[in-house]
Amino acid sequence: MRRRTFVAAGISAVAAGTSISCGGNQAGWRFFTAEEARAVDAICEQIIPAGPHPGAHDARVVNYIDIQLTRHFRKHQETYRRGIAGVEAAGRKKFGRRFVELSPEQQVEILSDAEEKSKAFFELILAHTRQGFYGDPRHGGNHNMVSWKMLGLPSPPIRGRERSVWPGFFCPA
Amino acid sequence: MKKLVLVLGLLAAAVLLMAPGATLYYETGGGRRCASCHEMQPVYDLWSSSSHRGVSCGKCHGDAFTLDASFHRNNAARAYSHLRHELPEQIRFSHQYVQAMTGPCQNCHRQEFASWQAGPHSATYARIFLDKKHNTGNMLMDDCLRCHGAYFERGIAGLVAPVDRAGPWRIVPQGVANMPSMPCLTCHQMHREGPQLHKAGVEGRVAGPSQEIARPSLAFFDRRTQQYVPIQDLPMPALLDGPRPLKMSADRRQALCYQCHAPAAAMQVGSGDDRTGMGVHEGISCLACHAQHGQQTRASCANCHPKMSNCGLDVEKMDTTFQSAGSKHNIHWVKCGDCHTRGVPRKKEKTV
């Protein structure tokens, strides 16, 4: 290969490699935009609010929903897009602000309306919030096993097992 | 024709150089560019607040100059999956990769690595799973992998065959038999949040306010949840000696030991895999006697004996496992009454 060709190929390769980067315009989210993620986080926090114990925000339920919307929940993508837009529109119409900027009482008011008018979306996010809060952390929610700690579940459990033979080690009677 | 060859050659060169080109791009960003793939953001966030944040991605994970072709092939495959939006639920290491990661650990932590390699915690899959005495007495099960093979992707049947008590047994996957069943990443999370560490001086190694007790990376990889659980979040058992609550050391590092050396459900000391000290050694931390990586114990006796010996005997000559591995007086459970068979002298009774 001639030198000029090699240099051209090298530049092409670096350019191709660089193009793999998406520029991070979704701020780490797989499906949601950054604004959608903030809205969903706020909605989930109203469903399981933090009190003496952590809530949906601490459990990173929005992370669970975001991951699963690119996997098992693909079919719900459109419901979420429309549902979030609906909640945002309702917030602007009723209080002139975005959902995340509303007071907790105002947020509850918007969500109470959504429970009646956007039943499909509300029931979906309600179910997903419960799953993300109480489910296995491997799926993206229940960060640091916060809900299991709240319930007093030792995790991982301490569980030895009785054995009849233990090579090279004396067991007391 | 010449033009076609030139174009094809250019394309081939571009394809060949794409992976190292991309690697070079990501490496020069100090880790930030690795997070430009959305799914890498949580991994980057963890690393950037961890005690290993001073160590660049490439130092452990490879870079443009890595000669291993599979490294570049894997990176290209990941980029392809990313572009196709076929993202895994979590970014996590394969069993093969975890095994390979012991190399980078060794590069910096040479002394610890040598101790671990010489100790029982580096036991290979063959040593653990092909033990005739164990396998004829105890059924192999998936739960074995909780400690021995936490990262192994398949169940016990994918590792050992046959899964029965008759044998003869063999390790199923090629090349796995001589791999350590408990590599570094079983008990250490490299991206665990913590202060950036510097090489400890003498003050960090001797007892005192500056002594380093636990590394931030200490965490147990829970196979079930595929998560690391740091030692402060791991449960500590409340052990019983019959109905009596056992006096337990407050050393949190033991929580890591109890994940594998665990008592049976009734929490009786010495049951299941538990080896908690009782008798004359009750209340002493596992790590007071077991050197962290090598697990050597004999030298530790001199820390307390004979100065703290209550009977004035040379512990090296007493009938315990120190003198003879076959002794009935296991060092974990030896009591005064084991030697004082006619009764403990009155003035010593308090120490029983």
Coordinates of C-alpha atoms in Angstrom, one line a residue:
Chain A
M1 CA 0.0 0.0 0.0
R2 CA 1.3 3.5 -0.9
R3 CA 1.9 5.9 1.9
R4 CA -0.8 8.3 0.7
T5 CA -3.4 5.5 0.6
F6 CA -2.3 4.3 4.1
V7 CA -2.7 7.8 5.5
A8 CA -6.1 8.2 3.9
A9 CA -7.2 4.8 5.3
G10 CA -6.0 5.8 8.7
I11 CA -7.9 9.1 8.7
S12 CA -11.0 7.2 7.5
A13 CA -10.6 4.7 10.3
V14 CA -10.3 7.3 13.0
A15 CA -13.3 9.2 11.5
A16 CA -15.3 6.0 11.5
G17 CA -14.3 5.2 15.0
T18 CA -15.2 8.7 16.1
S19 CA -18.6 8.4 14.4
I20 CA -19.5 5.6 16.8
S21 CA -19.8 8.2 19.5
C22 CA -23.2 9.6 19.7
G23 CA -22.1 12.7 21.5
G24 CA -23.9 11.9 24.6
N25 CA -26.9 14.1 23.7
Q26 CA -29.2 11.9 25.8
A27 CA -27.1 12.4 28.9
G28 CA -26.8 8.7 29.7
W29 CA -30.4 7.7 29.0
R30 CA -31.2 4.9 26.5
F31 CA -34.8 5.9 25.6
F32 CA -35.8 9.0 27.4
T33 CA -34.6 12.5 26.6
A34 CA -33.1 14.2 29.7
E35 CA -36.3 16.2 30.2
E36 CA -38.5 13.1 29.9
A37 CA -36.3 11.3 32.4
R38 CA -36.7 14.1 34.9
A39 CA -40.5 14.1 34.4
V40 CA -40.7 10.3 34.8
D41 CA -38.4 10.5 37.9
A42 CA -40.8 13.1 39.4
I43 CA -43.9 11.0 38.6
C44 CA -42.4 7.9 40.1
E45 CA -41.4 9.8 43.2
Q46 CA -45.0 10.9 43.7
I47 CA -46.1 7.2 43.4
I48 CA -43.5 6.0 46.0
P49 CA -42.3 9.1 47.8
A50 CA -39.4 9.2 50.1
G51 CA -40.3 9.5 53.8
P52 CA -38.4 7.8 56.6
H53 CA -37.3 5.4 53.9
P54 CA -36.0 6.0 50.4
G55 CA -38.4 6.6 47.6
A56 CA -38.6 5.8 43.9
H57 CA -36.0 8.5 43.1
D58 CA -33.4 6.9 45.5
A59 CA -34.2 3.5 44.0
R60 CA -33.5 4.9 40.5
V61 CA -36.8 3.6 39.2
V62 CA -36.5 5.8 36.2
N63 CA -33.3 4.0 35.3
Y64 CA -35.2 0.7 35.4
I65 CA -38.0 2.0 33.2
D66 CA -35.5 3.6 30.7
I67 CA -33.5 0.3 30.3
Q68 CA -36.6 -1.9 30.0
L69 CA -38.1 0.4 27.4
T70 CA -35.3 -0.6 25.1
R71 CA -35.8 -4.2 25.9
H72 CA -38.9 -6.0 27.3
F73 CA -41.0 -2.9 27.3
R74 CA -40.4 -1.8 23.7
K75 CA -44.1 -2.1 23.0
H76 CA -44.8 0.6 25.6
Q77 CA -42.5 3.2 24.1
E78 CA -45.2 5.1 22.4
T79 CA -47.5 5.0 25.5
Y80 CA -44.7 6.6 27.5
R81 CA -43.9 9.3 24.9
R82 CA -47.5 10.3 24.7
G83 CA -48.1 9.9 28.5
I84 CA -45.2 12.1 29.5
A85 CA -46.2 14.7 26.9
G86 CA -49.7 14.7 28.3
V87 CA -48.5 15.2 31.8
E88 CA -46.3 18.0 30.7
A89 CA -49.1 19.6 28.7
A90 CA -51.5 19.4 31.7
G91 CA -48.9 21.0 34.0
R92 CA -48.4 23.9 31.6
K93 CA -52.2 24.3 31.0
K94 CA -53.2 24.2 34.6
F95 CA -50.2 25.9 36.4
G96 CA -48.1 27.3 33.6
R97 CA -45.0 25.3 34.5
R98 CA -43.3 22.1 33.6
F99 CA -44.2 19.0 35.8
V100 CA -40.9 18.9 37.6
E101 CA -41.3 22.6 38.6
L102 CA -44.6 22.1 40.3
S103 CA -45.1 21.7 44.0
P104 CA -45.7 18.2 45.3
E105 CA -49.4 19.1 45.8
Q106 CA -49.7 20.4 42.3
Q107 CA -48.0 17.3 40.9
V108 CA -50.5 15.0 42.7
E109 CA -53.3 17.1 41.2
I110 CA -51.9 16.6 37.7
L111 CA -51.4 12.8 38.3
S112 CA -54.9 12.4 39.7
D113 CA -56.2 13.8 36.5
A114 CA -53.9 11.5 34.5
E115 CA -55.2 8.6 36.5
E116 CA -58.6 9.2 34.9
K117 CA -57.8 10.7 31.5
S118 CA -54.6 8.7 30.6
K119 CA -55.6 5.5 32.3
A120 CA -53.3 3.3 30.2
F121 CA -50.2 5.4 30.8
F122 CA -50.9 5.8 34.5
E123 CA -51.5 2.1 35.2
L124 CA -48.3 1.3 33.2
I125 CA -46.1 3.7 35.1
L126 CA -47.6 2.6 38.4
A127 CA -46.8 -1.0 37.7
H128 CA -43.3 -0.2 36.5
T129 CA -42.6 2.0 39.5
R130 CA -43.5 -0.9 41.8
Q131 CA -41.4 -3.3 39.8
G132 CA -38.4 -0.9 39.7
F133 CA -38.6 -0.2 43.4
Y134 CA -39.1 -3.7 44.8
G135 CA -37.5 -5.8 42.0
D136 CA -34.1 -7.3 41.5
P137 CA -31.4 -4.6 41.2
R138 CA -29.9 -6.4 38.2
H139 CA -32.7 -5.0 36.1
G140 CA -31.7 -1.4 36.8
G141 CA -33.9 -0.3 39.7
N142 CA -33.8 -0.9 43.5
H143 CA -30.5 0.9 43.6
N144 CA -28.3 -0.3 46.4
M145 CA -31.2 -2.7 47.3
V146 CA -32.9 0.2 49.1
S147 CA -36.4 -1.4 49.2
W148 CA -35.0 -4.7 50.5
K149 CA -33.2 -2.9 53.2
M150 CA -36.4 -1.1 54.1
L151 CA -38.1 -4.4 54.4
G152 CA -35.3 -5.8 56.5
L153 CA -34.4 -8.5 54.0
P154 CA -30.8 -9.5 54.4
S155 CA -29.3 -9.3 51.0
P156 CA -27.4 -11.2 50.0
P157 CA -28.6 -13.7 52.6
I158 CA -26.2 -15.6 54.9
R159 CA -26.9 -19.2 54.0
G160 CA -24.6 -22.0 54.7
R161 CA -25.6 -25.6 54.2
E162 CA -25.1 -28.7 56.2
R163 CA -22.7 -31.1 54.6
S164 CA -21.9 -34.7 55.3
V165 CA -18.2 -34.5 54.3
W166 CA -16.0 -31.5 54.6
P167 CA -12.6 -32.5 53.1
G168 CA -9.6 -31.5 55.2
F169 CA -11.5 -29.8 57.9
F170 CA -12.7 -31.0 61.3
C171 CA -16.3 -30.2 62.2
P172 CA -17.4 -30.2 65.8
A173 CA -20.0 -32.8 66.7
Chain B
M1 CA -9.3 -2.3 -12.4
K2 CA -6.5 -0.4 -10.7
K3 CA -9.0 2.0 -9.3
L4 CA -11.1 -0.8 -7.9
V5 CA -8.1 -2.4 -6.2
L6 CA -7.3 0.9 -4.7
V7 CA -10.8 1.4 -3.4
L8 CA -11.0 -2.1 -2.0
G9 CA -7.6 -1.7 -0.4
L10 CA -8.6 1.5 1.1
L11 CA -11.8 0.0 2.5
A12 CA -9.9 -3.0 3.9
A13 CA -7.4 -0.7 5.6
A14 CA -10.2 1.4 7.0
V15 CA -11.9 -1.6 8.4
L16 CA -8.7 -2.9 9.9
L17 CA -7.8 0.4 11.5
M18 CA -11.3 1.3 12.6
A19 CA -11.1 -0.5 16.0
P20 CA -7.7 0.9 17.0
G21 CA -8.8 4.3 15.7
A22 CA -11.9 4.2 17.8
T23 CA -9.9 3.0 20.8
L24 CA -7.5 5.9 20.4
Y25 CA -10.4 8.3 20.3
Y26 CA -11.9 7.0 23.5
E27 CA -8.6 6.7 25.3
T28 CA -7.6 10.4 24.7
G29 CA -10.8 11.5 26.4
G30 CA -9.7 10.4 29.9
G31 CA -12.7 8.1 30.2
R32 CA -15.3 10.7 29.3
R33 CA -15.5 9.6 25.7
C34 CA -16.1 6.0 26.9
A35 CA -19.3 7.4 28.4
S36 CA -20.5 8.9 25.1
C37 CA -22.2 5.5 24.6
H38 CA -25.2 6.0 26.9
E39 CA -25.0 2.6 28.5
M40 CA -21.4 3.3 29.7
Q41 CA -22.4 6.4 31.7
P42 CA -23.2 4.5 35.0
V43 CA -19.9 2.6 34.7
Y44 CA -18.0 5.9 34.1
D45 CA -19.7 7.6 37.0
L46 CA -18.7 4.8 39.3
W47 CA -15.1 4.8 38.1
S48 CA -14.8 8.6 38.4
S49 CA -15.7 8.5 42.1
S50 CA -13.8 5.3 42.9
S51 CA -10.4 4.8 44.5
H52 CA -9.1 3.7 41.1
R53 CA -10.1 7.0 39.4
G54 CA -6.4 7.8 39.0
V55 CA -6.0 4.7 36.8
S56 CA -7.0 5.3 33.2
C57 CA -9.6 3.0 31.5
G58 CA -6.9 1.6 29.2
K59 CA -4.6 0.5 31.9
C60 CA -7.0 -2.2 33.0
H61 CA -9.3 -2.6 30.0
G62 CA -6.8 -2.3 27.1
D63 CA -6.1 0.5 24.6
A64 CA -5.1 1.1 21.1
F65 CA -1.8 -0.7 21.5
T66 CA -3.3 -3.9 23.0
L67 CA -2.0 -6.7 20.9
D68 CA -4.9 -9.1 21.7
A69 CA -7.0 -9.3 18.6
S70 CA -10.1 -10.4 20.6
F71 CA -10.0 -7.1 22.5
H72 CA -10.5 -5.1 19.3
R73 CA -13.0 -7.6 18.0
N74 CA -15.0 -7.3 21.2
N75 CA -14.9 -3.5 21.0
A76 CA -16.1 -3.6 17.4
A77 CA -18.9 -6.1 18.4
R78 CA -20.0 -3.7 21.2
A79 CA -20.1 -0.7 18.9
Y80 CA -22.2 -2.8 16.5
S81 CA -24.6 -3.7 19.2
H82 CA -24.8 -0.1 20.3
L83 CA -25.6 1.1 16.8
R84 CA -28.3 -1.6 16.5
H85 CA -29.7 -0.6 19.9
E86 CA -29.3 -4.1 21.1
L87 CA -28.0 -3.1 24.5
P88 CA -27.5 -5.5 27.4
E89 CA -29.5 -4.9 30.5
Q90 CA -26.2 -4.2 32.4
I91 CA -22.7 -3.7 31.3
R92 CA -20.9 -6.5 33.0
F93 CA -17.9 -8.7 32.6
S94 CA -18.0 -12.2 31.1
H95 CA -16.4 -15.0 33.1
Q96 CA -13.5 -15.1 30.6
Y97 CA -12.9 -11.3 31.1
V98 CA -13.0 -11.5 34.9
Q99 CA -10.3 -14.1 34.7
A100 CA -8.2 -11.9 32.4
M101 CA -8.6 -9.0 34.8
T102 CA -6.4 -10.7 37.4
G103 CA -3.5 -9.7 35.1
P104 CA -4.0 -5.9 35.4
C105 CA -4.6 -6.4 39.2
Q106 CA -1.3 -8.2 39.4
N107 CA 0.5 -5.4 37.6
C108 CA 0.0 -2.9 40.5
H109 CA -0.7 -5.2 43.5
R110 CA 2.2 -7.6 43.1
Q111 CA 2.6 -8.5 46.8
E112 CA -1.1 -9.1 47.3
F113 CA -1.4 -11.1 44.2
A114 CA 1.5 -13.3 45.2
S115 CA -0.1 -13.9 48.6
W116 CA -3.5 -14.7 47.1
Q117 CA -1.9 -17.0 44.5
A118 CA -0.1 -19.0 47.3
G119 CA -3.3 -19.1 49.5
P120 CA -6.4 -21.2 49.4
H121 CA -8.6 -18.5 47.8
S122 CA -6.8 -19.0 44.5
A123 CA -8.1 -22.6 44.3
T124 CA -8.8 -23.6 40.8
Y125 CA -12.1 -25.0 39.5
A126 CA -10.5 -28.4 39.2
R127 CA -9.4 -28.3 42.9
I128 CA -12.8 -27.3 44.1
F129 CA -15.1 -29.3 41.8
L130 CA -13.2 -32.5 41.2
D131 CA -12.7 -33.3 44.8
K132 CA -13.7 -37.0 45.1
K133 CA -14.1 -36.9 48.9
H134 CA -16.4 -33.9 48.7
N135 CA -18.4 -35.0 45.6
T136 CA -19.2 -38.4 46.9
G137 CA -20.5 -37.0 50.2
N138 CA -22.2 -33.8 49.0
M139 CA -24.3 -33.3 45.9
L140 CA -22.9 -30.6 43.5
M141 CA -25.4 -27.8 43.1
D142 CA -25.8 -24.3 41.5
D143 CA -25.4 -22.7 44.9
C144 CA -21.7 -23.8 44.9
L145 CA -21.2 -21.2 42.2
R146 CA -22.2 -18.4 44.7
C147 CA -18.6 -18.4 45.9
H148 CA -16.7 -20.7 43.6
G149 CA -17.5 -19.2 40.2
A150 CA -19.6 -16.2 41.0
Y151 CA -19.1 -14.9 37.4
F152 CA -19.6 -18.2 35.6
E153 CA -22.4 -17.6 33.2
R154 CA -24.0 -21.1 33.2
G155 CA -25.3 -23.4 36.0
I156 CA -23.4 -26.2 37.7
A157 CA -24.3 -28.6 34.9
G158 CA -22.5 -26.3 32.5
L159 CA -19.4 -26.5 34.6
V160 CA -19.1 -30.0 35.9
A161 CA -20.3 -33.3 34.5
P162 CA -21.8 -35.5 35.7
V163 CA -23.8 -33.8 38.4
D164 CA -24.1 -36.8 40.7
R165 CA -22.2 -38.5 43.6
A166 CA -20.8 -41.3 41.5
G167 CA -18.4 -39.5 39.2
P168 CA -15.9 -39.5 37.7
W169 CA -16.2 -35.8 37.2
R170 CA -14.7 -33.5 34.7
I171 CA -14.8 -29.7 34.1
V172 CA -17.0 -29.2 31.0
P173 CA -15.7 -25.9 29.4
Q174 CA -12.3 -26.1 27.7
G175 CA -9.6 -24.2 29.5
V176 CA -11.5 -23.5 32.7
A177 CA -10.2 -26.3 34.9
N178 CA -7.0 -24.4 35.9
M179 CA -8.6 -21.0 36.3
P180 CA -9.1 -19.6 39.8
S181 CA -12.6 -20.1 41.0
M182 CA -12.4 -17.0 43.2
P183 CA -10.6 -14.3 41.2
C184 CA -9.9 -10.8 42.5
L185 CA -13.3 -9.5 41.3
T186 CA -15.2 -11.8 43.6
C187 CA -14.4 -9.7 46.7
H188 CA -13.2 -6.5 45.1
Q189 CA -15.2 -4.0 43.1
M190 CA -12.6 -1.8 41.3
H191 CA -15.2 1.0 40.6
R192 CA -16.4 1.1 44.2
E193 CA -16.7 4.7 45.5
G194 CA -13.9 5.7 47.8
P195 CA -11.0 8.1 48.3
Q196 CA -8.2 7.9 45.8
L197 CA -5.5 5.7 47.3
H198 CA -1.9 6.3 47.5
K199 CA 0.8 3.8 48.4
A200 CA 0.5 3.3 52.2
G201 CA 3.5 4.2 54.2
V202 CA 4.6 2.5 57.4
E203 CA 1.9 4.4 59.4
G204 CA -0.7 2.6 57.4
R205 CA 0.5 -0.9 58.3
V206 CA 1.0 -0.6 62.0
A207 CA -1.7 -0.4 64.7
G208 CA -2.8 3.2 65.3
P209 CA -5.1 5.9 64.1
S210 CA -3.6 5.9 60.6
Q211 CA -3.8 2.2 60.1
E212 CA -5.6 1.1 57.0
I213 CA -8.4 -1.3 58.1
A214 CA -10.4 -1.9 54.9
R215 CA -10.0 -1.0 51.3
P216 CA -12.9 0.8 49.7
S217 CA -13.1 -1.9 47.0
L218 CA -14.1 -4.6 49.5
A219 CA -17.5 -5.8 48.3
F220 CA -19.1 -9.2 47.6
F221 CA -20.2 -9.9 44.0
D222 CA -23.7 -11.3 44.5
R223 CA -24.3 -13.8 41.6
R224 CA -28.0 -13.7 42.0
T225 CA -28.5 -9.9 41.6
Q226 CA -25.3 -9.5 39.6
Q227 CA -24.4 -6.6 41.9
Y228 CA -21.6 -5.8 44.2
V229 CA -22.6 -5.3 47.9
P230 CA -20.1 -3.3 49.9
I231 CA -19.1 -4.7 53.3
Q232 CA -21.0 -2.0 55.2
D233 CA -24.2 -3.3 53.6
L234 CA -23.6 -7.0 53.9
P235 CA -25.4 -8.7 56.8
M236 CA -23.6 -10.0 59.8
P237 CA -25.0 -13.1 61.4
A238 CA -26.0 -13.2 65.1
L239 CA -24.5 -16.6 65.9
L240 CA -25.6 -18.9 68.7
D241 CA -23.7 -21.5 70.7
G242 CA -26.7 -23.6 71.7
P243 CA -29.1 -21.1 73.2
R244 CA -26.2 -18.7 74.1
P245 CA -25.6 -15.7 71.9
L246 CA -22.0 -15.9 70.7
K247 CA -19.7 -12.9 71.4
M248 CA -18.9 -11.5 67.9
S249 CA -16.1 -9.2 66.8
A250 CA -17.3 -5.9 65.4
D251 CA -15.0 -6.1 62.5
R252 CA -17.2 -5.4 59.4
R253 CA -14.7 -7.0 57.1
Q254 CA -16.0 -10.3 58.4
A255 CA -19.3 -9.7 56.6
L256 CA -17.4 -10.7 53.5
C257 CA -16.1 -13.9 55.0
Y258 CA -19.7 -14.8 56.2
Q259 CA -21.0 -14.7 52.6
C260 CA -19.2 -18.0 51.9
H261 CA -18.2 -19.3 55.4
A262 CA -21.8 -19.1 56.4
P263 CA -23.7 -20.9 59.2
A264 CA -26.8 -23.0 58.5
A265 CA -30.2 -21.4 58.9
A266 CA -30.4 -22.0 62.7
M267 CA -27.3 -19.8 63.1
Q268 CA -25.5 -22.3 65.3
V269 CA -21.7 -21.6 65.4
G270 CA -19.8 -24.2 63.5
S271 CA -22.8 -25.3 61.5
G272 CA -22.7 -25.3 57.7
D273 CA -19.6 -23.6 56.4
D274 CA -19.1 -21.4 59.5
R275 CA -15.7 -21.3 61.2
T276 CA -16.3 -18.5 63.7
G277 CA -14.0 -18.7 66.7
M278 CA -15.5 -19.9 70.0
G279 CA -14.0 -21.3 73.1
V280 CA -10.7 -19.5 73.9
H281 CA -10.9 -17.6 70.6
E282 CA -14.4 -16.3 70.9
G283 CA -15.0 -12.7 69.9
I284 CA -11.8 -12.5 67.7
S285 CA -12.1 -11.3 64.1
C286 CA -11.4 -13.8 61.4
L287 CA -8.8 -11.3 60.1
A288 CA -7.0 -11.1 63.4
C289 CA -5.5 -14.5 62.6
H290 CA -6.0 -14.9 58.8
A291 CA -3.7 -12.8 56.7
Q292 CA -6.0 -11.2 54.1
H293 CA -4.8 -12.7 50.8
G294 CA -2.5 -15.6 51.7
Q295 CA -4.7 -16.7 54.6
Q296 CA -1.6 -17.8 56.5
T297 CA -2.3 -18.1 60.2
R298 CA 0.6 -19.6 62.1
A299 CA 2.5 -16.3 62.4
S300 CA -0.5 -14.6 63.9
C301 CA -0.4 -16.7 67.1
A302 CA 2.7 -14.8 68.2
N303 CA 0.6 -11.6 68.3
C304 CA -1.1 -12.8 71.5
H305 CA 0.7 -15.9 72.7
P306 CA 2.3 -16.7 75.1
K307 CA 1.7 -13.2 76.5
M308 CA -2.1 -13.7 76.7
S309 CA -2.0 -17.4 77.3
N310 CA -3.9 -18.2 80.5
C311 CA -2.4 -21.5 81.2
G312 CA 1.3 -20.8 80.6
L313 CA 1.7 -23.5 78.1
D314 CA 3.6 -23.1 74.8
V315 CA 0.7 -23.0 72.2
E316 CA 3.0 -24.5 69.6
K317 CA 3.3 -27.6 71.6
M318 CA -0.3 -27.9 72.7
D319 CA -2.6 -30.5 71.1
T320 CA -4.3 -28.1 68.7
T321 CA -4.2 -27.8 64.9
F322 CA -1.2 -25.6 65.3
Q323 CA 0.9 -28.6 66.3
S324 CA -1.0 -31.2 64.3
A325 CA -3.5 -30.8 61.4
G326 CA -5.2 -33.9 62.6
S327 CA -5.8 -32.7 66.2
K328 CA -9.3 -32.9 67.5
H329 CA -8.8 -29.5 69.2
N330 CA -9.5 -27.3 66.2
I331 CA -8.1 -23.9 66.7
H332 CA -11.5 -22.4 65.9
W333 CA -13.3 -24.2 68.7
V334 CA -10.7 -25.3 71.2
K335 CA -11.9 -24.7 74.8
C336 CA -10.1 -24.9 78.1
G337 CA -12.0 -28.0 78.9
D338 CA -10.6 -29.8 75.8
C339 CA -7.2 -30.1 77.5
H340 CA -8.3 -29.8 81.2
T341 CA -10.3 -33.0 80.9
R342 CA -10.5 -33.4 84.7
G343 CA -11.9 -29.9 85.1
V344 CA -10.6 -26.4 84.7
P345 CA -8.6 -25.2 87.7
R346 CA -10.9 -22.9 89.8
K347 CA -9.0 -19.7 89.2
K348 CA -9.2 -20.3 85.4
E349 CA -12.9 -21.0 85.3
K350 CA -13.8 -17.5 84.1
T351 CA -12.0 -18.1 80.9
V352 CA -13.9 -21.2 79.8

